[in-house]
Coordinates of C-alpha atoms in Angstrom, one line a residue:
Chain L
X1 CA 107.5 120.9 125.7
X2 CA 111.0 120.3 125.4
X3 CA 113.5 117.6 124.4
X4 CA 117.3 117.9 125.0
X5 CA 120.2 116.3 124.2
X6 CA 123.6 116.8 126.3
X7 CA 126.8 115.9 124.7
X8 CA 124.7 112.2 124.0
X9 CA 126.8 109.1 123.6
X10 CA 125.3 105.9 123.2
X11 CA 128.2 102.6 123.5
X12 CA 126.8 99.2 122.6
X13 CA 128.5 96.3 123.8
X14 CA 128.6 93.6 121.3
X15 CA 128.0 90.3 123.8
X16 CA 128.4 87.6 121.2
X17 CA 131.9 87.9 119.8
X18 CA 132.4 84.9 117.7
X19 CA 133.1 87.0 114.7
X20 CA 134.8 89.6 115.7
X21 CA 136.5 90.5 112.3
X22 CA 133.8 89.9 110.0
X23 CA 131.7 92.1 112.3
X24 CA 134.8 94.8 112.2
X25 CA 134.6 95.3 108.7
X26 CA 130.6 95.0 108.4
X27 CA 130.6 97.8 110.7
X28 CA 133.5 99.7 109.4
X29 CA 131.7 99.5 105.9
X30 CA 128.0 101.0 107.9
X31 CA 129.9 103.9 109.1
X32 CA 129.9 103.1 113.0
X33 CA 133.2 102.5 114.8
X34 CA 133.7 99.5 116.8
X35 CA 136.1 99.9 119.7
X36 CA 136.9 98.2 123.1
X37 CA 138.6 95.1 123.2
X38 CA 138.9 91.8 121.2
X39 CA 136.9 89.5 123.7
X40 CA 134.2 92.5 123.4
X41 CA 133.7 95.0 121.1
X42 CA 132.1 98.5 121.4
X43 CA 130.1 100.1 118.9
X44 CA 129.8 103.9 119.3
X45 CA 126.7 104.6 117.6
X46 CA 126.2 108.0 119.0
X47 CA 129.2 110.5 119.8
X48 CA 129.0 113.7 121.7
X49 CA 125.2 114.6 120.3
X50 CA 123.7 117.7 121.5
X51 CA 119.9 118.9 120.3
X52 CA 117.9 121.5 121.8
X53 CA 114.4 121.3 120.9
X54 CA 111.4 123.2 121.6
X55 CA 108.0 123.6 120.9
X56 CA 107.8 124.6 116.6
X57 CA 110.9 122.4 115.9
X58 CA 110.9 120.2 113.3
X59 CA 114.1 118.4 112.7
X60 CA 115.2 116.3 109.9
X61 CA 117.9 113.5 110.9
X62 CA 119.9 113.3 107.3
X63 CA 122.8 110.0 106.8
X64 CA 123.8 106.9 105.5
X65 CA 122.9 104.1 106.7
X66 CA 124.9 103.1 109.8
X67 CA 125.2 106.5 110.4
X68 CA 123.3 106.9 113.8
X69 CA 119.6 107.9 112.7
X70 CA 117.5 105.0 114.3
X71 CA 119.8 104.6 117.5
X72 CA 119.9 108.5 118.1
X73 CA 115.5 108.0 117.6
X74 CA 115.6 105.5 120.0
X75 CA 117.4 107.9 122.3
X76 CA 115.0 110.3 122.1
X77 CA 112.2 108.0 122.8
X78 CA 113.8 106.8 125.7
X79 CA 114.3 102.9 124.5
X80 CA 117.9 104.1 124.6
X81 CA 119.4 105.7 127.9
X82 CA 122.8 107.5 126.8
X83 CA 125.7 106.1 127.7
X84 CA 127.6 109.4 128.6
X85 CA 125.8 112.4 128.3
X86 CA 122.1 113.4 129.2
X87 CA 118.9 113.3 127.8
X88 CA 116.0 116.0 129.2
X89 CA 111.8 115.2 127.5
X90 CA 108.6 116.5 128.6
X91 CA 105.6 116.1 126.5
X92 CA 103.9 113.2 125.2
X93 CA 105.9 111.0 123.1
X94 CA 104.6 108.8 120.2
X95 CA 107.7 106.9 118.3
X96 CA 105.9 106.2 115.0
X97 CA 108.4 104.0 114.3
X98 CA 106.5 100.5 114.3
X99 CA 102.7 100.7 114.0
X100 CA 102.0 97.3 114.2
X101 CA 103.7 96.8 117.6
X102 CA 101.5 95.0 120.0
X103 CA 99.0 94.2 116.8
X104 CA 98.1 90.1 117.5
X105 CA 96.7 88.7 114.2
X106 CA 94.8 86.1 115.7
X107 CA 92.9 88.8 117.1
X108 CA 90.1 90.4 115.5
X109 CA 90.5 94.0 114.3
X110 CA 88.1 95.4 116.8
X111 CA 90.4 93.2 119.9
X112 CA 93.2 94.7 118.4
X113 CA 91.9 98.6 118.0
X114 CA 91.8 98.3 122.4
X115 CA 95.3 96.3 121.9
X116 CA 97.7 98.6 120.2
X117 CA 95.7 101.9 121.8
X118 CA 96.6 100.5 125.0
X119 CA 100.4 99.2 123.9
X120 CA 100.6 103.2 122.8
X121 CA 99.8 104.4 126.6
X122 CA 95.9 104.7 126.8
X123 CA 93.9 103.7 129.5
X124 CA 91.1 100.9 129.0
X125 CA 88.5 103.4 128.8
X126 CA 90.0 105.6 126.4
X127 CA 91.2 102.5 123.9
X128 CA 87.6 102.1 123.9
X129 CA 86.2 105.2 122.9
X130 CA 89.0 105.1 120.4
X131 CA 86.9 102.6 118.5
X132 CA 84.5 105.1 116.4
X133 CA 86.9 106.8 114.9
X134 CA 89.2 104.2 114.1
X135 CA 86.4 102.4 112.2
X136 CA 85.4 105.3 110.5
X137 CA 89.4 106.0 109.3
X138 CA 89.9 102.7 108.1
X139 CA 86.8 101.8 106.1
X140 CA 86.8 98.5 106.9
X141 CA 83.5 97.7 107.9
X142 CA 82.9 93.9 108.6
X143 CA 86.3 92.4 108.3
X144 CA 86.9 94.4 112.3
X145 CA 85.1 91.5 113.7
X146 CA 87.6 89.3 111.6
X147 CA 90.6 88.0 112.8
X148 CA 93.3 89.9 111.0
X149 CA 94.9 86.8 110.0
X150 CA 92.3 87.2 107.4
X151 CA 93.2 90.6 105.9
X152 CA 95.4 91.5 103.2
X153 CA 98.5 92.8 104.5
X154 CA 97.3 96.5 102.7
X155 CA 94.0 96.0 104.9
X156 CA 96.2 95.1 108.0
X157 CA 98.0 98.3 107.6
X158 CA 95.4 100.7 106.8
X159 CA 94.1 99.6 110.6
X160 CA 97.2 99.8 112.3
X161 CA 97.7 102.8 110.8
X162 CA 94.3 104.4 111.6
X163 CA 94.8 103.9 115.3
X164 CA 98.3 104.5 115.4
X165 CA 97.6 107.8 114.0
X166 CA 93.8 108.5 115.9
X167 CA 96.2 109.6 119.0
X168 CA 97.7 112.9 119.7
X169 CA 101.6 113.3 120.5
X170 CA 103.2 116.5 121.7
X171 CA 106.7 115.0 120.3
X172 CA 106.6 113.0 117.1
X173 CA 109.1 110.3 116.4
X174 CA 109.5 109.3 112.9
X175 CA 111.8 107.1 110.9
X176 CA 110.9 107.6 106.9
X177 CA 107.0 108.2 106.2
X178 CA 105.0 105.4 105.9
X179 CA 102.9 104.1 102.6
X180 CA 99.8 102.8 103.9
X181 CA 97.5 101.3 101.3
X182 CA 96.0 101.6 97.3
X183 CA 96.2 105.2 95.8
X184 CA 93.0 106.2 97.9
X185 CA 94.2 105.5 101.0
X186 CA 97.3 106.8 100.3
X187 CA 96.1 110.4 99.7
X188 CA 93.9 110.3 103.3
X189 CA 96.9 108.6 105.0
X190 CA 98.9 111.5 103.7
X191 CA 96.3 114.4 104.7
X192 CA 96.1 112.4 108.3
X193 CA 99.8 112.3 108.6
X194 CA 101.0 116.0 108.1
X195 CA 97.6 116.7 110.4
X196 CA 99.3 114.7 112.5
X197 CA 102.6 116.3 112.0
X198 CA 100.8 120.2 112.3
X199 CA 99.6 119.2 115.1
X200 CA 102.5 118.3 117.1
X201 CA 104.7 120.0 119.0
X202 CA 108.2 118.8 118.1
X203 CA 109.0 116.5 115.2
X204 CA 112.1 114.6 114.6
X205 CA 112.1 113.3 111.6
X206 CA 115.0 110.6 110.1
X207 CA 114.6 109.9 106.4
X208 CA 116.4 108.9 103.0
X209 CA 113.4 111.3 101.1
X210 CA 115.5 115.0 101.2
X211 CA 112.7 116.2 99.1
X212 CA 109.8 115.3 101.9
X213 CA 112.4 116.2 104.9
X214 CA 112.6 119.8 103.2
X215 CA 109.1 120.2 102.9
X216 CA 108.5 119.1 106.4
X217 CA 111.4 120.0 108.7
X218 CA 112.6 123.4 109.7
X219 CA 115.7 122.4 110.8
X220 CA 118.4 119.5 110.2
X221 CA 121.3 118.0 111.1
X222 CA 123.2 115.7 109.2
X223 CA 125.2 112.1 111.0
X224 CA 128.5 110.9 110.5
X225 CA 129.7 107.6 112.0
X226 CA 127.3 108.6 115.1
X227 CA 128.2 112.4 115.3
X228 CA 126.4 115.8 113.9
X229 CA 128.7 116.4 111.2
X230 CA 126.9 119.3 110.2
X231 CA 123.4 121.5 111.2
X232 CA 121.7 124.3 109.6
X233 CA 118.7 124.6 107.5
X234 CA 117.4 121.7 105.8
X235 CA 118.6 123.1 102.1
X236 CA 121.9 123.6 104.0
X237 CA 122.2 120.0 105.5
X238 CA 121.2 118.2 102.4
X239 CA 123.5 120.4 100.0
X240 CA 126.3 119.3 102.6
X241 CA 124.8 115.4 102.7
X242 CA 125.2 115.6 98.8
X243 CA 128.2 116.9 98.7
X244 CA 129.6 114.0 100.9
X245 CA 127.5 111.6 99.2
X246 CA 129.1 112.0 95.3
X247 CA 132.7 112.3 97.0
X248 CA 134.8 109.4 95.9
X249 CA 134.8 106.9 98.7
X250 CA 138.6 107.5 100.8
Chain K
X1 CA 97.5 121.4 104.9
X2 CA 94.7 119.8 106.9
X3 CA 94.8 120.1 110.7
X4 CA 92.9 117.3 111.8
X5 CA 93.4 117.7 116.1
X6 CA 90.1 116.1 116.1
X7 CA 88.1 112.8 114.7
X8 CA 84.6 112.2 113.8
X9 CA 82.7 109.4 115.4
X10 CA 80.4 106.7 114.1
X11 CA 77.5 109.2 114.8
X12 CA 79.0 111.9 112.9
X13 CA 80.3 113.9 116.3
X14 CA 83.6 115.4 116.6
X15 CA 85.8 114.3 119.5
X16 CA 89.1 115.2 120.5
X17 CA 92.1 112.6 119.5
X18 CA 93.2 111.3 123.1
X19 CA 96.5 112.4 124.4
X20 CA 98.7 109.6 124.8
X21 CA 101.1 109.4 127.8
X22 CA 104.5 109.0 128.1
X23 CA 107.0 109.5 131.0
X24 CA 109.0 112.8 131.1
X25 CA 112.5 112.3 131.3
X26 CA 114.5 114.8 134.1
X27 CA 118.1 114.6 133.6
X28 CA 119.1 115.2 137.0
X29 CA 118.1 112.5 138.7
X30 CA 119.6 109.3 140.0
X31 CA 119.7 105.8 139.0
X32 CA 117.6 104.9 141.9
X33 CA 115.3 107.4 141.4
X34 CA 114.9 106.4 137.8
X35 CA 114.2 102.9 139.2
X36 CA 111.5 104.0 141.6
X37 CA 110.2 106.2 138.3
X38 CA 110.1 103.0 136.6
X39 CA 108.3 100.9 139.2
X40 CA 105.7 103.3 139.5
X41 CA 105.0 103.8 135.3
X42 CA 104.5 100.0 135.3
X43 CA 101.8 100.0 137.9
X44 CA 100.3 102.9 136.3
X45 CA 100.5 100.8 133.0
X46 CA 98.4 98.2 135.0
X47 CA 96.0 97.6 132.2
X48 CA 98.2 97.0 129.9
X49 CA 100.4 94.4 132.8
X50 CA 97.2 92.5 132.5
X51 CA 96.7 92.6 128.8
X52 CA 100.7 91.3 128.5
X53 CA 99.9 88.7 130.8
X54 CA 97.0 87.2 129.9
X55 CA 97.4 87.3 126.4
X56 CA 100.5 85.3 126.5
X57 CA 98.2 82.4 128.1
X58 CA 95.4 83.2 125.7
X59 CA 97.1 83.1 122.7
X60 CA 98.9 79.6 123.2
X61 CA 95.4 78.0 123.5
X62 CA 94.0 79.4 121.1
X63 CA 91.5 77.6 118.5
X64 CA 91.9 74.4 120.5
X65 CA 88.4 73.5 122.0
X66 CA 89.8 73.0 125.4
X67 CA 91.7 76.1 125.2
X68 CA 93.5 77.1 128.3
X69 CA 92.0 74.1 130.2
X70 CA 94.6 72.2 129.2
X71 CA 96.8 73.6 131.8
X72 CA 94.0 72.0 134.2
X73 CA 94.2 68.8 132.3
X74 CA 97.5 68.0 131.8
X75 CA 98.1 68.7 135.3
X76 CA 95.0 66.9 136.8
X77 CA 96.7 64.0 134.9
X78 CA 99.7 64.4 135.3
X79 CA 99.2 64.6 139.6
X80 CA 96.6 61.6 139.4
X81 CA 99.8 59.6 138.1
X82 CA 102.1 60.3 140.0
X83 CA 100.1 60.2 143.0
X84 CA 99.0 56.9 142.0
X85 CA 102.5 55.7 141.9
X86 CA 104.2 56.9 144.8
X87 CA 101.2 56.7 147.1
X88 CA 101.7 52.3 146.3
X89 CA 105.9 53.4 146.8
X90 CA 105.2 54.7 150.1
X91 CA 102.8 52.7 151.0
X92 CA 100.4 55.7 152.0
X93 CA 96.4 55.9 151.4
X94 CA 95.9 57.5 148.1
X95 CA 93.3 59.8 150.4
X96 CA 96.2 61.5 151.9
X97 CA 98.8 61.4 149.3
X98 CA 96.8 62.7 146.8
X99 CA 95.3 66.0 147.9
X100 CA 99.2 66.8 149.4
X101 CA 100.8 66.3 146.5
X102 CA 98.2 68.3 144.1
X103 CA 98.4 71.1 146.8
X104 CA 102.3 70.9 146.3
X105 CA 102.4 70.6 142.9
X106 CA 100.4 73.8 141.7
X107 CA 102.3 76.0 144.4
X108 CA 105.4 74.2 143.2
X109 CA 104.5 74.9 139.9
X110 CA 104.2 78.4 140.0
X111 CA 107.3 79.0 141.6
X112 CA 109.7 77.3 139.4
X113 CA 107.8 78.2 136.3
X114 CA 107.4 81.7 137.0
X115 CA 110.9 82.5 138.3
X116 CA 112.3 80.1 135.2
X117 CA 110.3 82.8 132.9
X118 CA 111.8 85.4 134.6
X119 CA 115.0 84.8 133.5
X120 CA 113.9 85.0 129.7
X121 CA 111.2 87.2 129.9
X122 CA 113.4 90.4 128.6
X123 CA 115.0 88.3 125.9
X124 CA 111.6 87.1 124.6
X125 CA 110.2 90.9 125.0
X126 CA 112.8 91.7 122.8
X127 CA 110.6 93.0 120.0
X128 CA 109.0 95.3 122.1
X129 CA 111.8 96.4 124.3
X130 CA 113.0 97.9 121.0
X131 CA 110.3 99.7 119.8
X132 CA 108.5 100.8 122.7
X133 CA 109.3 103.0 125.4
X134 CA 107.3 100.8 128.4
X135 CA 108.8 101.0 131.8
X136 CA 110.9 97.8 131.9
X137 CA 109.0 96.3 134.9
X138 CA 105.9 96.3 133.2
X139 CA 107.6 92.6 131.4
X140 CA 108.2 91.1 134.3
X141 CA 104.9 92.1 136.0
X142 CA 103.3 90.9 133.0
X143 CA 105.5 87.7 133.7
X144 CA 103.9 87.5 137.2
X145 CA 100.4 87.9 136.1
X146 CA 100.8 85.2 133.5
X147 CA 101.8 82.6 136.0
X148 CA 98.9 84.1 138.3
X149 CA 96.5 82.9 135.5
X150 CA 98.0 79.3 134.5
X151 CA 97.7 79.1 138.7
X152 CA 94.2 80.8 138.2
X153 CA 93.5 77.1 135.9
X154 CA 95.7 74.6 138.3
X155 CA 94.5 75.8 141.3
X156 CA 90.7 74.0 140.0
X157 CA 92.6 70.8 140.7
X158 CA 92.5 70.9 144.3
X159 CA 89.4 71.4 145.3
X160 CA 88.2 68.6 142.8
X161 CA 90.5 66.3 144.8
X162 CA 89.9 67.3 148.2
X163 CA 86.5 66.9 147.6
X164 CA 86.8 63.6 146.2
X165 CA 88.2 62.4 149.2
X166 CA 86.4 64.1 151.3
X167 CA 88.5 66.9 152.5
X168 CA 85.6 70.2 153.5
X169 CA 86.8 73.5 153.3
X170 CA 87.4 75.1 156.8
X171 CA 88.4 78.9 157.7
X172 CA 92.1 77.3 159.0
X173 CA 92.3 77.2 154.9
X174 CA 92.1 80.9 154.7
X175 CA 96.0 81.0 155.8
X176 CA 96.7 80.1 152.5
X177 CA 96.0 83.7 151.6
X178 CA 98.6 85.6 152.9
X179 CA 101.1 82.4 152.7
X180 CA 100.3 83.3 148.4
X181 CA 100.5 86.9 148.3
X182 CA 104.0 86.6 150.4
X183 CA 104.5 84.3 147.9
X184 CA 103.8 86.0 145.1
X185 CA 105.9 89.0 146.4
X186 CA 108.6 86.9 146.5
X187 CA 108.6 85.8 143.5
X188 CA 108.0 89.1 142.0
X189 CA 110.9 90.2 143.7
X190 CA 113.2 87.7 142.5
X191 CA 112.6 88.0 138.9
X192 CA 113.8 91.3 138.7
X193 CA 117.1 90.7 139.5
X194 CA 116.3 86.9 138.0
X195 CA 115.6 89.0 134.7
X196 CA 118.1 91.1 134.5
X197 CA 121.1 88.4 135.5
X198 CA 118.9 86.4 132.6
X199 CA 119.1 89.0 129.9
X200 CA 122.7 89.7 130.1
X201 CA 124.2 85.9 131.3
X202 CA 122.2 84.1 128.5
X203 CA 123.0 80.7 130.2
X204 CA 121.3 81.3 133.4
X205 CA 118.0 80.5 132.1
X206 CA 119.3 77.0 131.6
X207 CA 121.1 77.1 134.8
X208 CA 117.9 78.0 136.5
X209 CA 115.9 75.1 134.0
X210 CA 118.5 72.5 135.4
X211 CA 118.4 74.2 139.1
X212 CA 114.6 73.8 139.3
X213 CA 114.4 70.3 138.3
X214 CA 117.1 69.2 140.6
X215 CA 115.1 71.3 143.6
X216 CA 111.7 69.2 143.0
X217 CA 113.6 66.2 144.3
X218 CA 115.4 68.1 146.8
X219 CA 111.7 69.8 147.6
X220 CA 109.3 67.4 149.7
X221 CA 106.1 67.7 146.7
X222 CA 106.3 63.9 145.5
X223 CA 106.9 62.5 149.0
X224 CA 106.6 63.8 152.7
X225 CA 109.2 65.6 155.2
X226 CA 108.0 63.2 157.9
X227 CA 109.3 59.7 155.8
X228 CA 113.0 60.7 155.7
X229 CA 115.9 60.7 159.0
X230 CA 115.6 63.5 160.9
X231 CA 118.8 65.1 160.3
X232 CA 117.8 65.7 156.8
X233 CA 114.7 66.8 157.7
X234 CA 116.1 69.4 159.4
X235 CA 118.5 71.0 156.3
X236 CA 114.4 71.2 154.8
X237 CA 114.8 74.9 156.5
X238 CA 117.7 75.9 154.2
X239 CA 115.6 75.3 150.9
X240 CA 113.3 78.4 150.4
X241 CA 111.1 76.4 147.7
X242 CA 110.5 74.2 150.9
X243 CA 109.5 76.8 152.9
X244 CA 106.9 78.5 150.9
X245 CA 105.4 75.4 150.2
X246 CA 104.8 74.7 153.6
X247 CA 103.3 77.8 154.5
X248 CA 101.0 77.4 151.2
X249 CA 100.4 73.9 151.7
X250 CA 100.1 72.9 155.3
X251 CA 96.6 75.4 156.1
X252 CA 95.0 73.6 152.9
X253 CA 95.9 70.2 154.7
X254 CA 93.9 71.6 157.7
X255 CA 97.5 72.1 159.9
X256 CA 99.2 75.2 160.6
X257 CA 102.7 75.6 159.3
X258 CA 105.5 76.6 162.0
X259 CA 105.3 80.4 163.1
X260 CA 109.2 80.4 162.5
X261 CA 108.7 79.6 158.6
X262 CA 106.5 82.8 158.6
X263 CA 109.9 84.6 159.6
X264 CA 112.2 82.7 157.0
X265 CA 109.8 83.5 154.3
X266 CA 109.6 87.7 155.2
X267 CA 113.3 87.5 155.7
X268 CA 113.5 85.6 152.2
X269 CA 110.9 88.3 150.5
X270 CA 113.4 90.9 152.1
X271 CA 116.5 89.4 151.3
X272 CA 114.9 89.3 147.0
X273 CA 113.6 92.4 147.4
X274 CA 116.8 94.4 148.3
X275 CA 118.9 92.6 145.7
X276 CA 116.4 92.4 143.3
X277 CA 116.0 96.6 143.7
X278 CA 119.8 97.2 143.9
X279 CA 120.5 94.5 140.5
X280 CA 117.4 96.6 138.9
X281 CA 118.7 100.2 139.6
X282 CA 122.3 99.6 138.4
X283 CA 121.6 98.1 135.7
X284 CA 118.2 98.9 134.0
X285 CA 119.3 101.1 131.4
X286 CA 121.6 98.7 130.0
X287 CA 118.7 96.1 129.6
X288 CA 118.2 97.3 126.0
X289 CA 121.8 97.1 124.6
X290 CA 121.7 93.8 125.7
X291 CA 118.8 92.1 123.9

């Protein structure tokens, strides 16, 4: 298992460009850079990235917002091709990024179990025998032959989340840890997802919790304006990613 | 920490969590071989091409008692009156106007309809295309099976008619087979550079709206080649909509369409094919940046 990046840059085009100025300054305020020219502007969300992941890595993606974390994810799950630079993966990938993707609420809950297991990459057959276990996880007895329409919005993410999670990845994909749930759930959720997260081969990991990042990650790198600004230990990173974040503003 | 690498079943059994698949990524490799990569993933994906597909249909039906049979009904309708009109313009018997024109109009259908969702079918993707890391042909092949089942629910119309008036099924009907999946190929073919042109041009999808309604008057489906001068008739050759139709049309209507429009469709299919790869290769990977 392996995922690496090489010298990585990912340049948007922005096609509508009505606004150019007032999308300058929202940008310049994110952290991005906008570049090209005045009938289209660039932004450069990634610049010159370079990772080199194996099998026991568990990076933490540390930054402000605008900084680069969700574009340089989408990179790595491959929704992104890099503009300049290149991109190496092999290994399962699971982006846990969205778990209701696919998830059609005028669907029952058992219709969508076999929905979103296939949307994830299983075959008809397996989405199937996902079914068990996915019933069991979610506790939701009757209301699977419901339309989800019908469910709370806590009942409709305890089920995405139990067959989002009732897969197995080699490379984990995260952006921030999701809640799923009341205080019950939330524990099992939790037990599920750092089984989840054990089990894995590689995690990378963006999040605004530095706490959970240091208890998960073994590694980190922290993003400025869409480039590593700084990588080391997780301690290391988020001393740094402090440090930047209580200087006065230039 | 709890390692949970497996799940208990209803019955209490442990089995293993499924490994999911994903594509592996080589750096080395070209833009066309990424293409040919991506081609293959979304035929591998074909379960979920289907689920895309027919979902789309099933879903804007849904709850109605009719459900998807309203395709069939609006259509039935919507042939009966026109056929009713323009047999008593042309002065033809309603029992041959009517089972050409429904034959014409389903094919015709699917044709402008699919290739017209082509053009927006990465744009209305959109949410997906951004979270998930499918294999971008598996939208428009979705795209194609949708249209397959709305035909799936048109095609009921003919039948009814030609039986109405009398018109048995023969084995000379069985053309119509090979005249759809050429058909069908072509119009696969052309959605991929169709979607792409689509996704990054965001007028072409009314282009194409405005291009396909001009085309059904241009396109013998409401009235026949034979009534008009026979210069014009023969410009019918330059319009591909025309020629499909006649190779899906004329075996229904117990005639064989000219061998030579057999060799202006393949040479169509080709022509689609080629630029529809080439458009699809170069410019895949920026698909996403411009959703």
């Amino acid at each position: 298992m392996h995922l690496r990046l090489d010298r990585v840059s990912v340049t948007f085009p922005v096609l509508e460009h009505a606004d150019r100025s007032l999308r300058a300054s929202l940008f310049h305020k994110v952290g991005a850079t906008v570049t090209g020219s005045a009938r289209r502007p660039l932004i450069n969300a990634l610049r010159d990235v370079t990772l080199d992941l194996a099998t026991g890595d568990r990076l933490a993606i540390i930054g402000h917002n605008g900084a680069g974390k969700s574009t340089l994810l989408k990179v790595c799950a491959g929704i992104y091709e890099p503009t300049t630079g290149t991109l190496a993966r092999s290994g399962s990938v699971a982006s846990m990024t969205d778990f209701l993707m696919g998830m059609d609420p005028a669907l029952s809950g058992y219709q969508n179990i076999e929905r979103r297991a296939i949307f994830m990459g299983l075959s008809s057959h397996e989405a199937k025998a996902l079914v068990p276990a996915v019933e069991d996880f979610s506790e939701l007895g009757d209301f699977l032959n419901l339309p989800m329409r019908t469910y709370s919005t806590g009942m409709f993410i305890r089920l995405a989340f139990a067959i989002s999670t009732s897969i197995r990845p080699d490379i984990m994909i995260m952006d921030e840890m999701i809640n799923a749930g009341d205080m019950s759930f939330i524990e099992k959720a939790r037990a599920r997802m750092e089984g989840l997260i054990a089990d894995s081969k590689i995690l990378v990991f963006a999040s605004h919790d530095l706490g959970l990042l240091e208890r998960t990650c073994n590694q980190a790198i922290v993003l400025e304006k869409g480039a590593i600004a700084h990588r080391g230990s997780v301690a290391d990173c988020v001393a740094r990613y402090r440090g930047v974040a209580t200087a006065p503003a230039a | 920490m709890t390692v949970e690498d497996v799940t208990t079943d209803a019955g209490g059994r442990a089995r293993p969590r499924p490994r999911i698949r994903s594509e592996d990524i080589r750096p080395e490799v070209s833009y066309w071989r990424r293409a040919v990569d991506d081609l293959a993933g979304g035929l591998a994906r074909w379960n979920l091409v289907l689920l895309l597909g027919a979902s789309d249909v099933a879903s804007r039906y849904r709850r109605s008692v009719l459900g998807q049979f309203w395709l069939t009904l609006s259509n039935a309708v919507l042939i009966l009156a026109i056929g009713f009109v323009w047999a008593n313009i042309w002065k033809q018997p309603l029992a041959e106007f009517l089972p050409y024109l429904a034959a014409g109009h389903v094919f015709w259908l699917l044709m402008t309809t699919s290739l017209t969702d082509a053009s927006t079918t990465f744009a209305t993707s959109a949410s997906y295309m951004k979270e998930l890391n499918l294999p971008r042909s598996t939208y428009l092949m979705a795209n194609m099976v949708k249209h397959l089942v709305i035909l799936g629910h048109n095609i009921i119309i003919v039948p009814v008619v030609f039986l109405a008036f009398g018109l048995w099924p023969n084995f000379g009907m069985l053309l119509v087979i090979p005249a759809l999946a050429l058909t069908v190929a072509t119009l696969l073919a052309a959605s991929f550079w169709l979607g792409i042109v689509g996704v990054r041009f965001r007028d072409v999808p009314g282009i194409v709206g405005n291009l396909t309604m001009v085309l059904f008057f241009l396109t013998p489906v409401i009235w026949r080649q034979e009534l008009i001068d026979p210069h014009l008739r023969s410009l019918l050759v330059f319009n591909p909509f025309h020629v499909f139709l006649e190779l899906l049309r004329a075996p229904l209507l117990g005639h064989a369409p000219e061998p030579h429009y057999w060799l202006i469709a393949l040479a169509i299919f080709a022509g689609n094919a080629a630029l529809g790869f080439v458009v699809f290769a170069k410019w895949r990977r920026w698909i996403t940046f411009w959703l």
